[in-house]
Amino acid sequence: MGVMQGRLPRFATKQEDGRERTSGLRPNLSSAQGVGRREVAAAFLIGLFLTSVPGAAESDTLSYDPSRCSTEAGDFVHVAFWETVLRLPKDDLLYIQDFPPERLAQAPTPPMPAELEGCPGNPIRARAYFIRLAGDTVPPALPLTEAGYVPLQRLALVASRPQHWGTQLSDEQAVARCFIRADGFEVLANGLELCQFPPDDLSLSKERWAVSLRAPADVYEAPLSRSFVSNCSGKFPQGNWCNVTYKLTDQVLIQYRYFSKRLRFEDLIVFDRALRQALNEWILKGFVWGEELNTPTSEERPE
């Protein structure tokens, strides 16, 4: 297994005035143990995608030790999505993408800004967090990686605003177009509806067509009463690469990518429900920003 050390390279992006500014990701050095090359590469690639947004900030490393917090933090790191704070298992946090300074200035003030970043009094305030989830987060039947983690190529939690939906709305539209253009669709055992999108080049075999999935509202929904959908690339010999994006709350956007041979379409709803339940349990209820230090009660702490 590889070990993350040192700083991650910064990448140049263009500002509106045409000048380059550096941007990048902060690796969480405390979660280095057990991280394989594929996991590092996956987080690295999604970072390249996210850093294409103008205005990302310079990166640094995060070395978090909960024993240095002034209040009990357990094995958790505290991360903020604007005003929403999650208490994540510290070893699940891989990389962080910072806000640019002008956006960070809009974020609320931590209760104890002088405390170690990640502690209850000073949650990490950033644009995106790349995480991996241990096997005990998901149903036992789901196959895990060799290191015992959820088989996703990437999993990102992104700070959002009520009016911002990421790619969720365009994903819903792409799925709707597939079901309009297709001659029919297949209903899977878990209730998901599967549509194969006819390509412009109809000489391609049907196995090479892209795939769209949607759940009827009476089967499963995304939060905020939105449709649960997933779009997949054309089928390769080893399966499909598929994406899921939706808002967990008004301020937290979820993005994950999976491989259909490692996370089967028939298991997708069971997996997503377990993922969503875990994330909801990690949200700190009633966190108050400013001068007051927020220590979660025993009822609010995840097991």
CSV table of N, CA and C in Angstrom, one decimal, residues 162-254:
chain,number,residue,atom,x,y,z
A,162,PRO,N,-28.4,26.9,-1.7
A,162,PRO,CA,-29.7,26.4,-2.2
A,162,PRO,C,-29.9,26.5,-3.6
A,163,GLN,N,-29.4,27.5,-4.3
A,163,GLN,CA,-29.7,27.7,-5.7
A,163,GLN,C,-28.7,26.9,-6.6
A,164,HIS,N,-27.7,26.2,-6.1
A,164,HIS,CA,-26.7,25.5,-6.8
A,164,HIS,C,-27.0,24.0,-6.7
A,165,TRP,N,-27.0,23.3,-7.9
A,165,TRP,CA,-27.4,21.9,-7.9
A,165,TRP,C,-26.3,21.0,-8.5
A,166,GLY,N,-25.1,21.6,-8.8
A,166,GLY,CA,-24.1,20.8,-9.5
A,166,GLY,C,-24.6,20.3,-10.8
A,167,THR,N,-24.4,19.1,-11.1
A,167,THR,CA,-24.9,18.5,-12.4
A,167,THR,C,-26.2,17.8,-12.2
A,168,GLN,N,-26.8,17.9,-11.0
A,168,GLN,CA,-28.0,17.1,-10.7
A,168,GLN,C,-29.1,17.3,-11.7
A,169,LEU,N,-29.4,18.6,-12.0
A,169,LEU,CA,-30.5,18.9,-12.8
A,169,LEU,C,-30.2,18.5,-14.3
A,170,SER,N,-29.0,18.7,-14.8
A,170,SER,CA,-28.7,18.2,-16.1
A,170,SER,C,-28.7,16.7,-16.2
A,171,ASP,N,-28.3,16.0,-15.1
A,171,ASP,CA,-28.3,14.6,-15.1
A,171,ASP,C,-29.8,14.1,-15.2
A,172,GLU,N,-30.7,14.7,-14.5
A,172,GLU,CA,-32.1,14.4,-14.6
A,172,GLU,C,-32.6,14.5,-16.0
A,173,GLN,N,-32.2,15.6,-16.7
A,173,GLN,CA,-32.6,15.9,-18.0
A,173,GLN,C,-32.1,14.9,-19.0
A,174,ALA,N,-30.8,14.5,-18.8
A,174,ALA,CA,-30.2,13.4,-19.7
A,174,ALA,C,-31.0,12.1,-19.6
A,175,VAL,N,-31.3,11.8,-18.3
A,175,VAL,CA,-32.1,10.5,-18.1
A,175,VAL,C,-33.5,10.6,-18.8
A,176,ALA,N,-34.1,11.8,-18.7
A,176,ALA,CA,-35.4,11.9,-19.3
A,176,ALA,C,-35.3,11.8,-20.8
A,177,ARG,N,-34.3,12.4,-21.4
A,177,ARG,CA,-34.1,12.3,-22.9
A,177,ARG,C,-34.0,10.8,-23.3
A,178,CYS,N,-33.2,10.1,-22.5
A,178,CYS,CA,-33.1,8.6,-22.8
A,178,CYS,C,-34.4,7.9,-22.9
A,179,PHE,N,-35.2,8.1,-21.9
A,179,PHE,CA,-36.5,7.4,-21.8
A,179,PHE,C,-37.5,7.9,-22.9
A,180,ILE,N,-37.3,9.2,-23.4
A,180,ILE,CA,-38.1,9.7,-24.5
A,180,ILE,C,-37.7,9.0,-25.8
A,181,ARG,N,-36.4,8.9,-26.0
A,181,ARG,CA,-35.9,8.4,-27.3
A,181,ARG,C,-35.9,6.9,-27.4
A,182,ALA,N,-35.8,6.2,-26.3
A,182,ALA,CA,-35.7,4.8,-26.4
A,182,ALA,C,-37.0,4.1,-26.7
A,183,ASP,N,-36.9,3.0,-27.3
A,183,ASP,CA,-38.1,2.2,-27.7
A,183,ASP,C,-38.8,1.6,-26.4
A,184,GLY,N,-38.0,1.4,-25.4
A,184,GLY,CA,-38.6,0.8,-24.2
A,184,GLY,C,-37.5,0.8,-23.1
A,185,PHE,N,-37.8,0.2,-22.0
A,185,PHE,CA,-36.8,0.2,-20.9
A,185,PHE,C,-37.0,-1.1,-20.1
A,186,GLU,N,-36.0,-1.4,-19.3
A,186,GLU,CA,-36.0,-2.6,-18.5
A,186,GLU,C,-36.2,-2.2,-17.0
A,187,VAL,N,-37.1,-3.0,-16.3
A,187,VAL,CA,-37.3,-2.8,-14.9
A,187,VAL,C,-36.5,-3.9,-14.1
A,188,LEU,N,-35.5,-3.4,-13.3
A,188,LEU,CA,-34.6,-4.3,-12.6
A,188,LEU,C,-35.4,-4.8,-11.3
A,189,ALA,N,-34.8,-5.8,-10.7
A,189,ALA,CA,-35.4,-6.5,-9.5
A,189,ALA,C,-35.6,-5.5,-8.4
A,190,ASN,N,-34.7,-4.5,-8.2
A,190,ASN,CA,-34.9,-3.5,-7.2
A,190,ASN,C,-35.8,-2.4,-7.5
A,191,GLY,N,-36.4,-2.4,-8.7
A,191,GLY,CA,-37.3,-1.3,-9.1
A,191,GLY,C,-36.7,-0.3,-9.9
A,192,LEU,N,-35.4,-0.2,-10.1
A,192,LEU,CA,-34.8,0.8,-10.9
A,192,LEU,C,-35.2,0.5,-12.4
A,193,GLU,N,-35.4,1.6,-13.1
A,193,GLU,CA,-35.7,1.5,-14.6
A,193,GLU,C,-34.4,1.8,-15.3
A,194,LEU,N,-34.1,0.9,-16.3
A,194,LEU,CA,-32.8,1.0,-17.1
A,194,LEU,C,-33.2,1.3,-18.5
A,195,CYS,N,-32.5,2.3,-19.0
A,195,CYS,CA,-32.8,2.8,-20.4
A,195,CYS,C,-31.4,2.8,-21.1
A,196,GLN,N,-31.3,2.3,-22.3
A,196,GLN,CA,-30.1,2.4,-23.1
A,196,GLN,C,-30.3,3.5,-24.2
A,197,PHE,N,-29.4,4.5,-24.1
A,197,PHE,CA,-29.5,5.7,-25.0
A,197,PHE,C,-29.1,5.4,-26.4
A,198,PRO,N,-29.9,5.6,-27.4
A,198,PRO,CA,-29.5,5.3,-28.8
A,198,PRO,C,-28.5,6.3,-29.2
A,199,PRO,N,-27.3,5.9,-29.7
A,199,PRO,CA,-26.3,6.9,-30.1
A,199,PRO,C,-26.6,7.4,-31.5
A,200,ASP,N,-25.9,8.5,-31.9
A,200,ASP,CA,-26.1,9.0,-33.2
A,200,ASP,C,-25.6,8.0,-34.2
A,201,ASP,N,-24.5,7.2,-33.9
A,201,ASP,CA,-24.0,6.2,-34.8
A,201,ASP,C,-24.7,4.9,-34.5
A,202,LEU,N,-25.8,4.6,-35.2
A,202,LEU,CA,-26.5,3.4,-34.9
A,202,LEU,C,-25.9,2.1,-35.3
A,203,SER,N,-24.7,2.2,-36.0
A,203,SER,CA,-23.9,1.0,-36.3
A,203,SER,C,-23.3,0.4,-35.1
A,204,LEU,N,-23.2,1.1,-34.0
A,204,LEU,CA,-22.6,0.6,-32.8
A,204,LEU,C,-23.5,-0.5,-32.2
A,205,SER,N,-22.9,-1.6,-31.7
A,205,SER,CA,-23.7,-2.6,-31.1
A,205,SER,C,-24.4,-2.1,-29.9
A,206,LYS,N,-25.5,-2.7,-29.5
A,206,LYS,CA,-26.3,-2.2,-28.4
A,206,LYS,C,-25.5,-2.3,-27.1
A,207,GLU,N,-24.5,-3.2,-27.0
A,207,GLU,CA,-23.7,-3.3,-25.8
A,207,GLU,C,-22.8,-2.1,-25.6
A,208,ARG,N,-22.6,-1.3,-26.6
A,208,ARG,CA,-21.8,-0.1,-26.5
A,208,ARG,C,-22.6,1.1,-26.2
A,209,TRP,N,-23.9,1.0,-26.2
A,209,TRP,CA,-24.7,2.2,-25.9
A,209,TRP,C,-24.6,2.6,-24.4
A,210,ALA,N,-24.8,3.9,-24.2
A,210,ALA,CA,-24.8,4.4,-22.8
A,210,ALA,C,-26.0,3.9,-22.1
A,211,VAL,N,-26.0,4.0,-20.8
A,211,VAL,CA,-27.1,3.5,-19.9
A,211,VAL,C,-27.5,4.6,-19.0
A,212,SER,N,-28.8,4.8,-18.8
A,212,SER,CA,-29.4,5.7,-17.8
A,212,SER,C,-30.3,4.9,-16.9
A,213,LEU,N,-30.3,5.3,-15.6
A,213,LEU,CA,-31.1,4.6,-14.6
A,213,LEU,C,-31.9,5.7,-13.9
A,214,ARG,N,-33.1,5.3,-13.5
A,214,ARG,CA,-34.0,6.2,-12.7
A,214,ARG,C,-34.8,5.3,-11.8
A,215,ALA,N,-35.2,5.9,-10.6
A,215,ALA,CA,-36.0,5.2,-9.7
A,215,ALA,C,-37.4,5.9,-9.7
A,216,PRO,N,-38.5,5.2,-9.9
A,216,PRO,CA,-39.8,5.8,-9.7
A,216,PRO,C,-39.9,6.3,-8.3
A,217,ALA,N,-40.7,7.4,-8.2
A,217,ALA,CA,-40.9,8.0,-6.9
A,217,ALA,C,-41.4,7.1,-5.8
A,218,ASP,N,-42.2,6.1,-6.1
A,218,ASP,CA,-42.7,5.2,-5.1
A,218,ASP,C,-41.7,4.1,-4.8
A,219,VAL,N,-40.5,4.1,-5.5
A,219,VAL,CA,-39.5,3.1,-5.2
A,219,VAL,C,-38.4,3.7,-4.3
A,220,TYR,N,-37.9,4.9,-4.8
A,220,TYR,CA,-36.8,5.5,-4.1
A,220,TYR,C,-36.6,6.9,-4.7
A,221,GLU,N,-36.2,7.9,-3.8
A,221,GLU,CA,-36.0,9.2,-4.3
A,221,GLU,C,-34.7,9.8,-3.8
A,222,ALA,N,-34.2,10.8,-4.4
A,222,ALA,CA,-33.1,11.6,-3.9
A,222,ALA,C,-33.7,12.5,-2.9
A,223,PRO,N,-32.8,13.1,-2.0
A,223,PRO,CA,-33.3,14.1,-1.0
A,223,PRO,C,-34.0,15.3,-1.7
A,224,LEU,N,-34.7,16.0,-0.9
A,224,LEU,CA,-35.4,17.3,-1.4
A,224,LEU,C,-36.4,16.9,-2.5
A,225,SER,N,-37.0,15.7,-2.4
A,225,SER,CA,-38.0,15.3,-3.4
A,225,SER,C,-37.6,15.3,-4.8
A,226,ARG,N,-36.3,15.0,-5.1
A,226,ARG,CA,-35.8,15.0,-6.5
A,226,ARG,C,-35.7,13.5,-6.9
A,227,SER,N,-35.7,13.3,-8.2
A,227,SER,CA,-35.6,12.0,-8.8
A,227,SER,C,-34.2,11.4,-8.5
A,228,PHE,N,-34.1,10.1,-8.2
A,228,PHE,CA,-32.8,9.5,-8.0
A,228,PHE,C,-32.4,8.9,-9.4
A,229,VAL,N,-31.3,9.4,-10.0
A,229,VAL,CA,-30.9,9.0,-11.3
A,229,VAL,C,-29.4,8.7,-11.3
A,230,SER,N,-29.0,7.9,-12.4
A,230,SER,CA,-27.6,7.6,-12.6
A,230,SER,C,-27.3,7.5,-14.1
A,231,ASN,N,-26.3,8.1,-14.6
A,231,ASN,CA,-25.9,8.1,-16.0
A,231,ASN,C,-24.6,7.3,-16.1
A,232,CYS,N,-24.5,6.4,-17.1
A,232,CYS,CA,-23.4,5.6,-17.3
A,232,CYS,C,-22.8,5.7,-18.7
A,233,SER,N,-21.5,5.5,-18.8
A,233,SER,CA,-20.9,5.5,-20.1
A,233,SER,C,-21.3,4.3,-20.9
A,234,GLY,N,-20.9,4.3,-22.2
A,234,GLY,CA,-21.0,3.1,-23.0
A,234,GLY,C,-20.4,1.9,-22.4
A,235,LYS,N,-20.9,0.7,-22.6
A,235,LYS,CA,-20.4,-0.5,-21.9
A,235,LYS,C,-19.1,-0.9,-22.5
A,236,PHE,N,-18.1,-1.1,-21.6
A,236,PHE,CA,-16.8,-1.6,-22.0
A,236,PHE,C,-16.9,-3.1,-21.6
A,237,PRO,N,-15.9,-3.9,-22.1
A,237,PRO,CA,-15.9,-5.4,-21.7
A,237,PRO,C,-16.1,-5.6,-20.2
A,238,GLN,N,-15.5,-4.7,-19.4
A,238,GLN,CA,-15.5,-5.0,-18.0
A,238,GLN,C,-16.7,-4.3,-17.3
A,239,GLY,N,-17.6,-3.6,-18.0
A,239,GLY,CA,-18.7,-3.0,-17.3
A,239,GLY,C,-18.9,-1.5,-17.7
A,240,ASN,N,-19.7,-0.8,-16.9
A,240,ASN,CA,-20.0,0.6,-17.1
A,240,ASN,C,-19.4,1.5,-16.0
A,241,TRP,N,-18.9,2.7,-16.4
A,241,TRP,CA,-18.6,3.7,-15.4
A,241,TRP,C,-19.8,4.6,-15.3
A,242,CYS,N,-20.3,4.8,-14.0
A,242,CYS,CA,-21.5,5.5,-13.8
A,242,CYS,C,-21.3,6.6,-12.7
A,243,ASN,N,-22.2,7.6,-12.8
A,243,ASN,CA,-22.1,8.7,-11.9
A,243,ASN,C,-23.4,9.0,-11.2
A,244,VAL,N,-23.4,9.4,-10.0
A,244,VAL,CA,-24.5,9.8,-9.2
A,244,VAL,C,-24.2,11.2,-8.5
A,245,THR,N,-25.1,12.1,-8.7
A,245,THR,CA,-24.9,13.5,-8.1
A,245,THR,C,-26.3,13.9,-7.5
A,246,TYR,N,-26.3,14.3,-6.3
A,246,TYR,CA,-27.5,14.9,-5.7
A,246,TYR,C,-27.2,15.7,-4.5
A,247,LYS,N,-28.1,16.5,-4.1
A,247,LYS,CA,-27.9,17.4,-2.9
A,247,LYS,C,-28.5,16.6,-1.7
A,248,LEU,N,-27.6,16.3,-0.7
A,248,LEU,CA,-28.0,15.7,0.6
A,248,LEU,C,-28.8,16.7,1.4
A,249,THR,N,-28.4,17.9,1.4
A,249,THR,CA,-29.1,19.1,2.0
A,249,THR,C,-28.9,20.3,1.2
A,250,ASP,N,-29.5,21.4,1.6
A,250,ASP,CA,-29.3,22.6,0.8
A,250,ASP,C,-27.8,23.0,0.6
A,251,GLN,N,-27.0,22.6,1.6
A,251,GLN,CA,-25.6,23.0,1.6
A,251,GLN,C,-24.6,21.9,1.3
A,252,VAL,N,-25.0,20.7,1.1
A,252,VAL,CA,-24.1,19.5,0.9
A,252,VAL,C,-24.5,18.8,-0.3
A,253,LEU,N,-23.6,18.7,-1.3
A,253,LEU,CA,-23.8,18.0,-2.5
A,253,LEU,C,-22.9,16.8,-2.5
A,254,ILE,N,-23.5,15.6,-2.9
A,254,ILE,CA,-22.8,14.4,-3.0
A,254,ILE,C,-22.5,14.1,-4.5
